[in-house]
Short mmCIF file of C-alpha atoms in Angstrom, two decimals:
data_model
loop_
_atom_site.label_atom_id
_atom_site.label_comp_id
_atom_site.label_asym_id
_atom_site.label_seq_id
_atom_site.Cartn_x
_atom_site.Cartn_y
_atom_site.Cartn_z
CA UNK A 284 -42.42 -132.99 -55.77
CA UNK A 285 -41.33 -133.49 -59.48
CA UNK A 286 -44.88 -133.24 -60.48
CA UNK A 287 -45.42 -129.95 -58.99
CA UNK A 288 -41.88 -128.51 -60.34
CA UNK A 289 -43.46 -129.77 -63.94
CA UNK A 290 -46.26 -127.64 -63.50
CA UNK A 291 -44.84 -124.81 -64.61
CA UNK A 292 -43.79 -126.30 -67.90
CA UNK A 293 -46.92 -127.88 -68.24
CA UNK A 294 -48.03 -124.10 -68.70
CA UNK A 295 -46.07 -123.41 -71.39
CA UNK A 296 -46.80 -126.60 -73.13
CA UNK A 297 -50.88 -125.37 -73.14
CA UNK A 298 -50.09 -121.78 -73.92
CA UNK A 299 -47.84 -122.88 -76.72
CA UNK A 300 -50.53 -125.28 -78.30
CA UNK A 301 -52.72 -122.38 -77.81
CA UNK A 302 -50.74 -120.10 -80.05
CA UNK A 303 -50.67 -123.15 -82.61
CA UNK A 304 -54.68 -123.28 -82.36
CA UNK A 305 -54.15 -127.21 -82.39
CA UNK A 306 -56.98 -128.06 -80.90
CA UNK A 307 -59.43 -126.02 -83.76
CA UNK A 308 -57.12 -127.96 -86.67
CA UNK A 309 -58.34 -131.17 -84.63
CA UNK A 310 -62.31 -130.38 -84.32
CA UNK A 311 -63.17 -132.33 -87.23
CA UNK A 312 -61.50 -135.68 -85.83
CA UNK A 313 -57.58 -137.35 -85.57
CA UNK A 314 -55.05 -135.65 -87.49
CA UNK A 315 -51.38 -136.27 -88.73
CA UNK A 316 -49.27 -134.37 -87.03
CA UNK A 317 -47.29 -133.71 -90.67
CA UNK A 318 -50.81 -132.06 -91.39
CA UNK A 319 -50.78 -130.10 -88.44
CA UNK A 320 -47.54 -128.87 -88.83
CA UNK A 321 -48.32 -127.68 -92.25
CA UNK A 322 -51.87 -126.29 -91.18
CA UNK A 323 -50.43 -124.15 -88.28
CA UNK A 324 -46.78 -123.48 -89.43
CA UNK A 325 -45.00 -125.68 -87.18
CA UNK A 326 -41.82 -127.33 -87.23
CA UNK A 327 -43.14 -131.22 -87.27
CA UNK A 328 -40.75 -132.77 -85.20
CA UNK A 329 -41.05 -130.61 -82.30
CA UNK A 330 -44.94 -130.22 -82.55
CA UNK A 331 -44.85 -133.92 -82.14
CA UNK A 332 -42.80 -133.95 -78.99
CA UNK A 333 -45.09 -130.78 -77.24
CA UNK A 334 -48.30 -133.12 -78.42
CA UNK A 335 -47.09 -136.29 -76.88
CA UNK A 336 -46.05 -134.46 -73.84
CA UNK A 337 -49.67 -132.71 -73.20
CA UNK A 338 -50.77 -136.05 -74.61
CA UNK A 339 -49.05 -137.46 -71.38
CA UNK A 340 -50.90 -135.10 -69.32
CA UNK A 341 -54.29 -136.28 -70.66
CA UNK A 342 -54.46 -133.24 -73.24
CA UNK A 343 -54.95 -134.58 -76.34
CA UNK A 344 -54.27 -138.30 -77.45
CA UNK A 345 -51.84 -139.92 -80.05
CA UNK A 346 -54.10 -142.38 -81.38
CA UNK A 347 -51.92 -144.12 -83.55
CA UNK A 348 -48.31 -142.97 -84.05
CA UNK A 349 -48.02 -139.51 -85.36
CA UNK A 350 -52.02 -139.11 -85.44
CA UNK A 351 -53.45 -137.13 -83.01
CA UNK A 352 -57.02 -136.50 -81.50
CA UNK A 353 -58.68 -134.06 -78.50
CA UNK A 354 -59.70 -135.06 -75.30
CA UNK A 355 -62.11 -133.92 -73.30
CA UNK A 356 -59.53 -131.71 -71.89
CA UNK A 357 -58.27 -130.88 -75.24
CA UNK A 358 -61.68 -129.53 -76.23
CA UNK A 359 -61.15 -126.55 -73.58
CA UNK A 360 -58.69 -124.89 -75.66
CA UNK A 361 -60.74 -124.28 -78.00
CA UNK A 362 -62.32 -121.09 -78.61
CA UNK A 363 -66.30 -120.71 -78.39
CA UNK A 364 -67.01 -123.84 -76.60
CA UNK A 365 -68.81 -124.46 -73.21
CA UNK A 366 -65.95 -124.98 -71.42
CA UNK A 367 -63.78 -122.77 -73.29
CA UNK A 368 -60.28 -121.29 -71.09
CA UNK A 369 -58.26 -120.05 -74.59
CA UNK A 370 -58.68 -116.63 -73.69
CA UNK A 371 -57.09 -117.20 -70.20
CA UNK A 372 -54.76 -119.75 -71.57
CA UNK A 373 -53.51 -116.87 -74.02
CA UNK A 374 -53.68 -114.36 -71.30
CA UNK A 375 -51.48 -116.67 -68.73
CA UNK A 376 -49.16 -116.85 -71.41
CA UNK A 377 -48.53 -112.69 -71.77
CA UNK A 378 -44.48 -112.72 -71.11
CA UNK A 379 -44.41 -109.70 -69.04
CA UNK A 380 -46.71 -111.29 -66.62
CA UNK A 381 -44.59 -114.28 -66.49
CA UNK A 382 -41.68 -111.85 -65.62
CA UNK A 383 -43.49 -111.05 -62.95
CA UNK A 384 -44.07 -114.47 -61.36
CA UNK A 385 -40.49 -115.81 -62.22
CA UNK A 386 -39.15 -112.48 -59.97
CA UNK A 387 -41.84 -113.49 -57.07
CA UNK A 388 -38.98 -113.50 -54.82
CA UNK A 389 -38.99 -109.89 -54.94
CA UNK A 390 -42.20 -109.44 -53.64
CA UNK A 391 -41.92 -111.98 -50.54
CA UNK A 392 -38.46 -110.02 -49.88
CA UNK A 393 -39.82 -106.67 -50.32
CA UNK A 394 -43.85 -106.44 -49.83
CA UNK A 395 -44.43 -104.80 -53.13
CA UNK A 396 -45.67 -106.20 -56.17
CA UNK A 397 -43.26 -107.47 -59.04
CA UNK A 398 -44.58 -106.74 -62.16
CA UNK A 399 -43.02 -102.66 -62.00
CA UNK A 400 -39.90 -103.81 -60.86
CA UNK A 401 -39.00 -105.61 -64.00
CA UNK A 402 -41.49 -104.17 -66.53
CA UNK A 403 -40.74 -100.38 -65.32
CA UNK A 404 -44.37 -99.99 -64.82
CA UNK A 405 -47.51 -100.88 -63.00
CA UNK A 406 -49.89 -103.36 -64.67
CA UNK A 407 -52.60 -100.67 -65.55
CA UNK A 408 -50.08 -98.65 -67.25
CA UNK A 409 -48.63 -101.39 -69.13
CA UNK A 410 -52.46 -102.63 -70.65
CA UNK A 411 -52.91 -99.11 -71.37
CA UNK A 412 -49.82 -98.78 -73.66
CA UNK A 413 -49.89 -102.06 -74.77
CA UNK A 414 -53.13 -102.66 -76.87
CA UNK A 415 -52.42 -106.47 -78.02
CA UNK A 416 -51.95 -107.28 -74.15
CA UNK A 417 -55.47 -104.90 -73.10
CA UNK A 418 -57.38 -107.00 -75.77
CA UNK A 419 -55.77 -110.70 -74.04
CA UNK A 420 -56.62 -109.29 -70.54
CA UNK A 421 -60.21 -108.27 -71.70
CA UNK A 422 -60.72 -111.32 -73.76
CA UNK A 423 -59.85 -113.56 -70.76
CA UNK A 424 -61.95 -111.07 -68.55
CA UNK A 425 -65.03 -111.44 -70.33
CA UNK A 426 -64.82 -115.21 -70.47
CA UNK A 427 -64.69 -115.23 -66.54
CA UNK A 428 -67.72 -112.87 -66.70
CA UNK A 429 -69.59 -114.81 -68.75
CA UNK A 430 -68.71 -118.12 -67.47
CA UNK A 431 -68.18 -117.97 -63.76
CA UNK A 432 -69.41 -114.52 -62.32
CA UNK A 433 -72.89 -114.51 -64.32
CA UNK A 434 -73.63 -117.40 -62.58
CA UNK A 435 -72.32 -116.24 -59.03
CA UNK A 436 -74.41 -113.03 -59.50
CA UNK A 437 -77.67 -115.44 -60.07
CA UNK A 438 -76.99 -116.55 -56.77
CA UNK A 439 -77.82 -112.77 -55.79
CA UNK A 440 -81.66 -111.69 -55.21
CA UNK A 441 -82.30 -109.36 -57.88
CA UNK A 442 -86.09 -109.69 -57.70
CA UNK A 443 -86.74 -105.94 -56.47
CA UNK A 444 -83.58 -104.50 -58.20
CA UNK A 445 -84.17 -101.58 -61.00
CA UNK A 446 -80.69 -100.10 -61.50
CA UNK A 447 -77.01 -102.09 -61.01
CA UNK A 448 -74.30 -100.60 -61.63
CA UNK A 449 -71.30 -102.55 -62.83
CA UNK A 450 -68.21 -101.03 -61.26
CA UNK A 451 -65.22 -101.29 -63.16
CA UNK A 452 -67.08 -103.87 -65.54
CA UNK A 453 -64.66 -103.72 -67.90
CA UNK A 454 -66.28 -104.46 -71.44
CA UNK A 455 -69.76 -105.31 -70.00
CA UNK A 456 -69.57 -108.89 -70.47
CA UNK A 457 -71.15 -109.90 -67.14
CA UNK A 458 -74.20 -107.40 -67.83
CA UNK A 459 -74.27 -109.31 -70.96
CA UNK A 460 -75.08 -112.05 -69.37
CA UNK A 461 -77.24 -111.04 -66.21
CA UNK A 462 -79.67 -108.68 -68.34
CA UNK A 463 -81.17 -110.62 -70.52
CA UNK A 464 -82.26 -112.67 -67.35
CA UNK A 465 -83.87 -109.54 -65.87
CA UNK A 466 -85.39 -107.63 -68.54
CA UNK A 467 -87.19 -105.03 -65.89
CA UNK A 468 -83.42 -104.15 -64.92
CA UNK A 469 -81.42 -101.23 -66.29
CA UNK A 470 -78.06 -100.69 -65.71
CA UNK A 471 -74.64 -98.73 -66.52
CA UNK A 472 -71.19 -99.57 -67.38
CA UNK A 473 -68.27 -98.14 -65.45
CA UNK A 474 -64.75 -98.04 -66.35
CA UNK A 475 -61.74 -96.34 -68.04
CA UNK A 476 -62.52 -94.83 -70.84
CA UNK A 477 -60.28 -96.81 -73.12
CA UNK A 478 -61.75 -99.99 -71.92
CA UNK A 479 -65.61 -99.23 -72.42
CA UNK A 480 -65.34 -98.46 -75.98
CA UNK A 481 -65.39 -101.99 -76.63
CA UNK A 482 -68.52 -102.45 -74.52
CA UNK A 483 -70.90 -101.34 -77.46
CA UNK A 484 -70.20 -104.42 -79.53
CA UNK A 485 -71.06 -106.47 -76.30
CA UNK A 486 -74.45 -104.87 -75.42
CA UNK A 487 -75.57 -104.74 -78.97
CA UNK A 488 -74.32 -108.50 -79.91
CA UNK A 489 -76.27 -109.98 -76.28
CA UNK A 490 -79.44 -107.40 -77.51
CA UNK A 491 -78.89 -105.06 -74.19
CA UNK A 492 -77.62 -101.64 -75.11
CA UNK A 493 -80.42 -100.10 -74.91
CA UNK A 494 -80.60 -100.63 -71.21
CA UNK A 495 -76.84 -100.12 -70.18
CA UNK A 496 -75.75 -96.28 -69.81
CA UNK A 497 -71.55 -96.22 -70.63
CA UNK A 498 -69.26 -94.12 -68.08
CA UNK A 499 -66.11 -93.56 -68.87
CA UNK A 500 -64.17 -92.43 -65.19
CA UNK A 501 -62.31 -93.52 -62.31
CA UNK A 502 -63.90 -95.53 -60.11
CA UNK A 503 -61.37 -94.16 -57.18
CA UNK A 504 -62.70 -90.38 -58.63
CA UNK A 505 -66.88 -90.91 -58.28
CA UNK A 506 -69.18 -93.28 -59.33
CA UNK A 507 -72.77 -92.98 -60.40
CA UNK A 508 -75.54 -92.24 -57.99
CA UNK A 509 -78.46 -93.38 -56.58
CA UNK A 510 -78.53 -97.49 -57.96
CA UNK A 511 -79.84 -100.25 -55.97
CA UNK A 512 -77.12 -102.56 -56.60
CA UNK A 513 -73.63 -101.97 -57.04
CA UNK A 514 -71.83 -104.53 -58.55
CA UNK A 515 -67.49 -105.03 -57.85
CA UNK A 516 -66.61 -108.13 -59.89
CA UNK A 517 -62.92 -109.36 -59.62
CA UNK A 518 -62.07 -105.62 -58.19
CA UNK A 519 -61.06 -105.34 -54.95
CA UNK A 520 -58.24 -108.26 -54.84
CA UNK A 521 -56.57 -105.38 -57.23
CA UNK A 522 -56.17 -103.27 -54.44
CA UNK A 523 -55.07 -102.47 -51.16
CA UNK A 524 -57.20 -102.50 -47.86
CA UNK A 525 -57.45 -99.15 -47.66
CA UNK A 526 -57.66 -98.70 -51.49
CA UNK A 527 -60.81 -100.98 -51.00
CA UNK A 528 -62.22 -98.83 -48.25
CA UNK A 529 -62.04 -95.54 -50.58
CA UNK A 530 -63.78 -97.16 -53.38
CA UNK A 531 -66.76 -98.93 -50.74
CA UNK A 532 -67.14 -95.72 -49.25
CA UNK A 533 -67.78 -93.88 -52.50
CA UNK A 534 -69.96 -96.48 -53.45
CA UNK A 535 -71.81 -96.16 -49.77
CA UNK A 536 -72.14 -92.93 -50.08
CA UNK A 537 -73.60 -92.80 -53.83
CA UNK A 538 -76.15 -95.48 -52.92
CA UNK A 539 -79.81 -95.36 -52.93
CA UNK A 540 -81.62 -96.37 -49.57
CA UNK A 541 -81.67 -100.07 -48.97
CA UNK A 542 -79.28 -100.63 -51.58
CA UNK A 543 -76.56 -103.48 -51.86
CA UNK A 544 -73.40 -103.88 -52.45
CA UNK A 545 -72.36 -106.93 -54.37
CA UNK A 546 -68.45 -108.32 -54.20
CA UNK A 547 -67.43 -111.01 -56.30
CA UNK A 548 -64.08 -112.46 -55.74
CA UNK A 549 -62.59 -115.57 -54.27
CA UNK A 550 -63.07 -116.20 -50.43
CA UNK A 551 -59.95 -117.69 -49.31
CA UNK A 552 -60.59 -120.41 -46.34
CA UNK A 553 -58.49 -120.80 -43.29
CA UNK A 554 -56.30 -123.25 -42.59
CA UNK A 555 -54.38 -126.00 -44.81
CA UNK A 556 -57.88 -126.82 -47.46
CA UNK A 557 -56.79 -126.75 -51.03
CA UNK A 558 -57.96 -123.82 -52.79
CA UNK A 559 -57.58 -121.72 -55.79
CA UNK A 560 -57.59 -118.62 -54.50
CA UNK A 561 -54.94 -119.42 -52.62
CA UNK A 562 -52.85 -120.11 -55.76
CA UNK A 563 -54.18 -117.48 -57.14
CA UNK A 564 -53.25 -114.84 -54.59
CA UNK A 565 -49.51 -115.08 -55.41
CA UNK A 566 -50.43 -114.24 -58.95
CA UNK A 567 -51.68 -110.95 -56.97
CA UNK A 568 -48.93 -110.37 -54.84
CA UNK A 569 -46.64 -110.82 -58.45
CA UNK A 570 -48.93 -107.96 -60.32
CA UNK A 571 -50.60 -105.72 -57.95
CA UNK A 572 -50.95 -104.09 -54.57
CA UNK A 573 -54.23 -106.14 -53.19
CA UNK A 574 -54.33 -109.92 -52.40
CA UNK A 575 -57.00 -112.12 -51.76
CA UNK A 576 -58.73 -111.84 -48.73
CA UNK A 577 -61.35 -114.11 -46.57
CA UNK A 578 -64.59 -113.89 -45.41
CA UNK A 579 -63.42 -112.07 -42.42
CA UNK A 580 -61.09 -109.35 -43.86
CA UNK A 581 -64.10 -108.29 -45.90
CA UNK A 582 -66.16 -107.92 -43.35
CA UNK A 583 -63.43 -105.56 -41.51
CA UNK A 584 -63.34 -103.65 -44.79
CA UNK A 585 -67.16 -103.44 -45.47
CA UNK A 586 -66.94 -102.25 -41.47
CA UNK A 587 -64.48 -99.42 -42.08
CA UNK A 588 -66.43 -98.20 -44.99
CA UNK A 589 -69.49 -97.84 -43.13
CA UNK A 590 -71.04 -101.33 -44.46
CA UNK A 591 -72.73 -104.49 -42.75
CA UNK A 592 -71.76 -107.54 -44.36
CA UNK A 593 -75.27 -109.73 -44.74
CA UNK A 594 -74.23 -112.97 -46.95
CA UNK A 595 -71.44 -114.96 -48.07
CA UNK A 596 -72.21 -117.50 -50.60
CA UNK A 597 -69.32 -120.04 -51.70
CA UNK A 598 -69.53 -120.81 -55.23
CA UNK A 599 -68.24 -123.61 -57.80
CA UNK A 600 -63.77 -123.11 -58.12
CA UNK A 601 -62.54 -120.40 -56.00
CA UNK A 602 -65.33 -117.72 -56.72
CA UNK A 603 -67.65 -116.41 -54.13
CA UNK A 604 -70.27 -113.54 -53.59
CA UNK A 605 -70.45 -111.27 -51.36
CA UNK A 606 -73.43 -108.84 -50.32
CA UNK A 607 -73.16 -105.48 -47.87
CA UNK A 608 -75.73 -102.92 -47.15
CA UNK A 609 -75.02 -99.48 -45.42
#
């Protein structure tokens, strides 16, 4: 029980060294932690003591006294790495989402999510007036995309596909990924306005923008017609049930014939199995309206949205895929 209580504070100890950027000061081998103090502006004593408590944990190693080194855990907080969670370390760390989570017992008491109660606003509102925390949340975004959901949506049989469209895809970091794979595929981008503008840089750096159209809308407004696939990558746990149903019916209704629908989100299982998304879920219930669902409350939804659910595939952590036709 005192381990899991520490967890928490094992949090702050990673997003901490994070902010340091300890781990990038250490890619070249061991240092002193008197040079690492002077390297990232730290006050020496008390980097030592959040070192040799992550070193405790296995994240990073003091490898003779007051010299430290990374780990293979250490590595991960490292920026442009395989491996790499900084931008989600960085993100975790945002202290109006940790607001949220520290007031989770309004949420169980009340059925609505946290994060307006003590911020004054809803989530969307607050990355929209906020640019520092919009370019954390997009960072961390795009390293899911590129890490985890590129590789669920290989899963997906693309073979005959021509058009996808990427619904709320944020800064088109998973099309990054999945075009260059399929270079008969076209595609566009849809999101907020604000949030595609950074899409260009994206496209261009991966050597796709030529094939990706930008849209700049409201997904719960109209999305673009007549695609083969439709694409919904870490969207619907946002939102309510019958928030999900609005958007799946638009999409339904906007498809071409013998198109598919492609969900990726976690896939919570039944029953007492340790699992992510069920972790991860109370993050939800902290920020937004929607949860995490399983494989049989989206099925109901595809259902009252006039969809068939065809395939579930699990996937490596807590990600899974899955695929609806009308």
């Amino acid at each position: 029980m005192m381990d899991l209580l520490h967890g928490a504070l094992v949090t702050q100890l990673l997003v901490v060294a994070t902010e340091f950027d300890v781990a990038e000061i250490m890619a070249g081998g061991p240092v002193p932690v008197s040079e690492l103090a002077r390297r990232c502006g730290a006050h020496q004593r008390s980097l030592h003591r959040l070192l040799r408590a992550l070193a405790s944990q296995g994240v990073f190693q003091e490898v003779e006294p007051g010299t430290f080194a990374l780990t293979p855990l250490a590595e991960t907080l490292r920026a442009d790495v395989p491996g790499s969670v900084r931008a989600w370390i960085r993100f975790w760390g945002m202290p109006e989402k940790l607001q949220a989570i520290n007031a989770l017992s309004y949420s169980v008491r009340t059925g609505r999510p946290a994060f307006p109660h003590v911020n004054g606003t809803e989530w969307w509102s607050h990355l929209a007036a906020h640019p520092d925390h919009a370019e954390l949340f997009n960072d961390a975004m795009g390293d899911m995309a590129r890490r985890v959901h590129a590789v669920a949506v290989e899963s997906c049989d693309l073979t005959d596909a021509r058009r996808v469209v990427d619904v709320g895809g944020g800064q088109g970091h998973l099309l990054a990924t999945i075009l260059p794979r399929h270079p008969e595929l076209r595609a566009t981008l849809l999101d907020q306005p604000s949030v595609i503008r950074g899409a260009k840089a994206v496209l261009e750096a991966a050597g796709v923008a030529d094939r990706v159209d930008l849209v700049g809308g409201d997904f719960f407004d109209s999305v673009p017609p007549g695609a083969d696939t439709y694409l919904l990558s870490m969207i619907l746990h946002d939102w309510d049930d019958e928030q999900c149903i609005t958007v799946l019916d638009m999409i339904r209704r906007a498809m071409a014939p013998g198109a598919q629908v492609v969900v990726i989100d976690a896939i919570v299982p039944e029953g007492n199995a340790p699992h992510d998304g069920k972790l991860r879920d109370t993050v939800m219930m902290a920020l937004h309206p929607g949860r995490e669902r399983t494989e049989a409350e989206f099925t109901a939804m595809f259902a009252a949205a006039g969809l068939r659910h065809v395939s579930t595939t699990g996937l490596a952590s807590s990600t899974g895929l899955l695929v609806a036709r009308a």
